[in-house]
Short mmCIF file of C-alpha atoms in Angstrom, two decimals:
data_model
loop_
_atom_site.label_atom_id
_atom_site.label_comp_id
_atom_site.label_asym_id
_atom_site.label_seq_id
_atom_site.Cartn_x
_atom_site.Cartn_y
_atom_site.Cartn_z
CA LYS A 1 84.63 100.29 91.26
CA ALA A 2 85.85 98.06 88.45
CA GLY A 3 89.55 97.37 88.38
CA VAL A 4 91.99 97.80 85.53
CA THR A 5 90.75 95.77 82.56
CA GLN A 6 93.08 94.38 79.93
CA THR A 7 91.96 92.76 76.72
CA PRO A 8 92.46 90.25 75.35
CA ARG A 9 93.66 87.97 78.16
CA TYR A 10 95.51 85.64 75.79
CA LEU A 11 96.95 86.06 72.32
CA ILE A 12 98.83 83.76 70.01
CA LYS A 13 100.68 85.29 67.09
CA THR A 14 103.43 84.29 64.70
CA ARG A 15 106.72 85.99 64.02
CA GLY A 16 106.46 89.07 61.86
CA GLN A 17 102.87 89.86 62.76
CA GLN A 18 101.79 92.85 64.78
CA VAL A 19 99.55 93.04 67.83
CA THR A 20 97.53 95.63 69.72
CA LEU A 21 96.78 95.29 73.42
CA SER A 22 94.16 97.32 75.24
CA CYS A 23 93.94 98.68 78.76
CA SER A 24 90.98 100.36 80.43
CA PRO A 25 92.04 102.10 83.64
CA ILE A 26 89.99 102.46 86.77
CA SER A 27 87.37 105.17 86.29
CA GLY A 28 88.86 108.56 87.10
CA HIS A 29 92.45 107.39 86.80
CA ARG A 30 94.48 109.52 84.41
CA SER A 31 97.87 107.83 84.43
CA VAL A 32 98.51 104.53 82.67
CA SER A 33 101.74 102.54 82.59
CA TRP A 34 102.72 99.36 80.79
CA TYR A 35 105.15 96.63 81.85
CA GLN A 36 106.53 93.48 80.28
CA GLN A 37 106.99 90.46 82.51
CA THR A 38 109.15 87.52 81.46
CA PRO A 39 110.80 84.72 83.46
CA GLY A 40 114.25 85.88 82.39
CA GLN A 41 113.99 89.66 82.70
CA GLY A 42 111.24 90.01 85.30
CA LEU A 43 109.07 93.11 85.29
CA GLN A 44 110.33 95.81 82.94
CA PHE A 45 108.83 99.24 82.37
CA LEU A 46 107.57 99.98 78.86
CA PHE A 47 105.67 103.28 78.85
CA GLU A 48 103.95 105.85 81.03
CA TYR A 49 101.06 107.94 79.72
CA PHE A 50 99.32 110.88 81.30
CA SER A 51 96.81 113.19 79.65
CA GLU A 52 97.32 111.49 76.29
CA THR A 53 101.06 112.19 76.38
CA GLN A 54 103.88 109.72 76.74
CA ARG A 55 105.81 110.86 79.81
CA ASN A 56 108.37 108.09 80.02
CA LYS A 57 109.58 105.27 77.85
CA GLY A 58 111.55 102.19 78.82
CA ASN A 59 114.50 100.68 77.03
CA PHE A 60 112.60 98.83 74.32
CA PRO A 61 113.02 98.98 70.53
CA GLY A 62 110.86 101.22 68.37
CA ARG A 63 108.68 98.23 67.47
CA PHE A 64 106.96 98.86 70.78
CA SER A 65 104.63 101.83 70.75
CA GLY A 66 101.59 103.03 72.60
CA ARG A 67 99.03 105.74 72.97
CA GLN A 68 96.45 107.05 75.37
CA PHE A 69 93.03 108.33 74.45
CA SER A 70 91.05 111.22 75.89
CA ASN A 71 89.08 108.83 78.11
CA SER A 72 92.44 107.59 79.55
CA ARG A 73 92.13 104.20 77.88
CA SER A 74 95.45 103.06 76.48
CA GLU A 75 96.70 100.74 73.79
CA MET A 76 100.12 99.36 73.09
CA ASN A 77 101.25 98.00 69.76
CA VAL A 78 104.11 95.68 68.92
CA SER A 79 105.06 95.35 65.27
CA THR A 80 107.17 92.73 63.54
CA LEU A 81 106.80 90.32 66.44
CA GLU A 82 109.79 88.27 67.54
CA LEU A 83 109.92 85.11 69.61
CA GLY A 84 111.42 87.10 72.47
CA ASP A 85 108.30 89.26 72.68
CA SER A 86 106.45 86.36 74.29
CA ALA A 87 105.55 87.70 77.71
CA LEU A 88 102.85 88.83 80.07
CA TYR A 89 102.06 92.48 79.40
CA LEU A 90 100.73 94.32 82.41
CA CYS A 91 98.93 97.63 82.55
CA ALA A 92 98.66 99.77 85.66
CA SER A 93 96.66 102.90 86.34
CA SER A 94 96.79 105.59 89.00
CA LEU A 95 94.71 108.59 89.89
CA ASP A 96 97.61 110.89 89.18
CA ARG A 97 101.33 110.54 88.63
CA GLY A 98 103.08 109.45 91.80
CA GLN A 99 99.93 107.96 93.29
CA PRO A 100 99.51 104.22 94.10
CA GLN A 101 99.23 102.12 90.96
CA HIS A 102 96.64 99.42 90.37
CA PHE A 103 97.51 96.56 88.05
CA GLY A 104 95.39 94.57 85.63
CA ASP A 105 95.54 90.82 85.12
CA GLY A 106 97.66 91.23 82.02
CA THR A 107 97.62 89.97 78.45
CA ARG A 108 99.65 86.84 77.86
CA LEU A 109 101.21 87.04 74.41
CA SER A 110 102.71 83.94 72.87
CA ILE A 111 104.72 84.10 69.66
CA LEU A 112 105.04 80.94 67.59
CA ALA B 1 122.29 103.24 87.48
CA GLN B 2 118.80 102.72 88.83
CA ARG B 3 118.48 99.23 90.21
CA VAL B 4 116.55 97.19 92.75
CA THR B 5 118.13 94.03 94.13
CA GLN B 6 116.28 91.26 95.89
CA PRO B 7 118.97 88.70 96.71
CA GLU B 8 116.67 85.82 97.63
CA LYS B 9 114.59 84.06 94.99
CA LEU B 10 112.92 81.86 97.59
CA LEU B 11 112.40 82.22 101.31
CA SER B 12 110.83 79.37 103.24
CA VAL B 13 109.71 79.67 106.84
CA PHE B 14 107.33 77.95 109.22
CA LYS B 15 104.15 79.55 110.45
CA GLY B 16 104.83 81.85 113.38
CA ALA B 17 108.46 82.47 112.45
CA PRO B 18 109.75 85.98 111.72
CA VAL B 19 110.17 86.99 108.11
CA GLU B 20 112.54 89.45 106.48
CA LEU B 21 112.56 89.94 102.73
CA LYS B 22 115.59 91.91 101.67
CA CYS B 23 115.63 94.77 99.19
CA ASN B 24 118.53 97.04 98.27
CA TYR B 25 118.40 99.82 95.75
CA SER B 26 120.60 102.08 93.70
CA TYR B 27 119.24 105.47 92.68
CA SER B 28 120.65 108.95 92.26
CA GLY B 29 118.21 111.19 94.06
CA SER B 30 115.38 110.53 96.45
CA PRO B 31 113.37 107.55 95.31
CA GLU B 32 110.03 106.37 96.51
CA LEU B 33 110.10 102.71 97.59
CA PHE B 34 107.30 100.16 97.37
CA TRP B 35 106.54 96.56 98.11
CA TYR B 36 104.11 94.82 95.76
CA VAL B 37 102.66 91.36 96.36
CA GLN B 38 101.15 88.79 94.06
CA TYR B 39 99.14 86.00 95.66
CA SER B 40 98.44 82.82 93.70
CA ARG B 41 96.09 83.51 90.77
CA GLN B 42 95.66 87.16 91.75
CA ARG B 43 96.89 90.37 90.22
CA LEU B 44 99.89 92.32 91.40
CA GLN B 45 98.88 94.66 94.21
CA LEU B 46 100.51 97.32 96.32
CA LEU B 47 101.39 96.19 99.83
CA LEU B 48 103.40 99.12 101.23
CA ARG B 49 104.93 102.40 100.21
CA HIS B 50 107.62 103.99 102.34
CA ILE B 51 106.06 107.44 102.55
CA SER B 52 102.93 105.98 104.15
CA ARG B 53 104.92 104.51 107.05
CA GLU B 54 102.07 102.12 107.86
CA SER B 55 101.74 98.45 108.66
CA ILE B 56 99.70 96.34 106.26
CA LYS B 57 98.75 92.76 107.15
CA GLY B 58 101.39 92.92 109.88
CA PHE B 59 104.17 93.82 107.44
CA THR B 60 106.40 96.85 107.90
CA ALA B 61 109.28 98.24 105.90
CA ASP B 62 111.72 100.96 106.88
CA LEU B 63 113.70 102.96 104.38
CA ASN B 64 117.38 103.04 105.36
CA LYS B 65 119.02 105.64 103.15
CA GLY B 66 122.48 104.96 104.57
CA GLU B 67 122.34 101.30 103.60
CA THR B 68 120.04 101.98 100.61
CA SER B 69 117.72 99.26 101.82
CA PHE B 70 113.99 98.78 102.22
CA HIS B 71 113.60 95.38 103.83
CA LEU B 72 110.12 93.96 104.43
CA LYS B 73 109.50 92.44 107.84
CA LYS B 74 106.80 90.57 109.70
CA PRO B 75 107.27 89.21 113.23
CA PHE B 76 105.01 86.16 112.85
CA ALA B 77 104.44 84.68 109.39
CA GLN B 78 101.05 83.23 108.45
CA GLU B 79 100.30 80.62 105.78
CA GLU B 80 98.27 83.19 103.85
CA ASP B 81 101.42 85.30 103.48
CA SER B 82 102.73 82.80 100.93
CA ALA B 83 103.12 84.82 97.73
CA MET B 84 105.56 86.51 95.39
CA TYR B 85 106.91 89.79 96.75
CA TYR B 86 108.43 92.52 94.58
CA CYS B 87 110.36 95.53 95.77
CA ALA B 88 110.16 98.54 93.46
CA LEU B 89 111.23 102.15 93.26
CA SER B 90 110.15 105.24 91.39
CA GLY B 91 111.36 108.79 91.07
CA PHE B 92 109.50 111.97 91.86
CA ASN B 93 106.19 112.60 90.08
CA THR B 94 106.38 109.60 87.82
CA ASP B 95 104.66 106.25 87.67
CA LYS B 96 107.69 104.51 86.16
CA LEU B 97 108.49 101.62 88.50
CA ILE B 98 111.78 99.76 88.56
CA PHE B 99 111.19 96.31 89.98
CA GLY B 100 113.44 93.80 91.66
CA THR B 101 113.37 90.20 90.52
CA GLY B 102 111.05 89.17 93.32
CA THR B 103 111.19 86.81 96.28
CA ARG B 104 108.83 83.90 96.66
CA LEU B 105 107.79 83.48 100.28
CA GLN B 106 106.60 80.04 101.33
CA VAL B 107 105.09 79.70 104.78
CA PHE B 108 104.71 76.10 105.90
CA PRO B 109 102.15 75.02 108.53
#
């Protein structure tokens, strides 16, 4: 079974731009969550999606948004990028809510 | 407030020595506790969850609700245990994980 796939692996953007990150969960997994990892703040929860509905949202500004499609694939979008958005963005999927989560390799976003 | 505290950033031991990685939590309600591990150049992966009450790779963790702790233990460390370890909690029927800041375990030969 293929693991969680995140694309792209690396991204370089400039301030003010927007970006879309993609996550393909393990086949059959219906729950997808996103996390931001930085050296200063560690791993912080962004969103949780299940059945195309956002079930939980972390303490991030409205510039951060996401969605989940009917095939459980998920995207997250960050608009008006700031230098502080430079981070590793991790996606995790699980068979159902409350079940063990499997993480992807992440997308490393660098803002110049 | 919901919080996970891992007081040690780095823990260094020699091979064969016992290991204890500390984790304390703050949560109103009954959380589910996890240990995740990230080996060098690998993705974050689940090591243990408290409801499973199992031993993985020789590691065990016991939930102590009185002390609000979920320390990770192994009686004899191996070099291949060197990795970053994260303690995390979640609430009921949610995948939202609150992570600690992590402890890097170095096992010297």
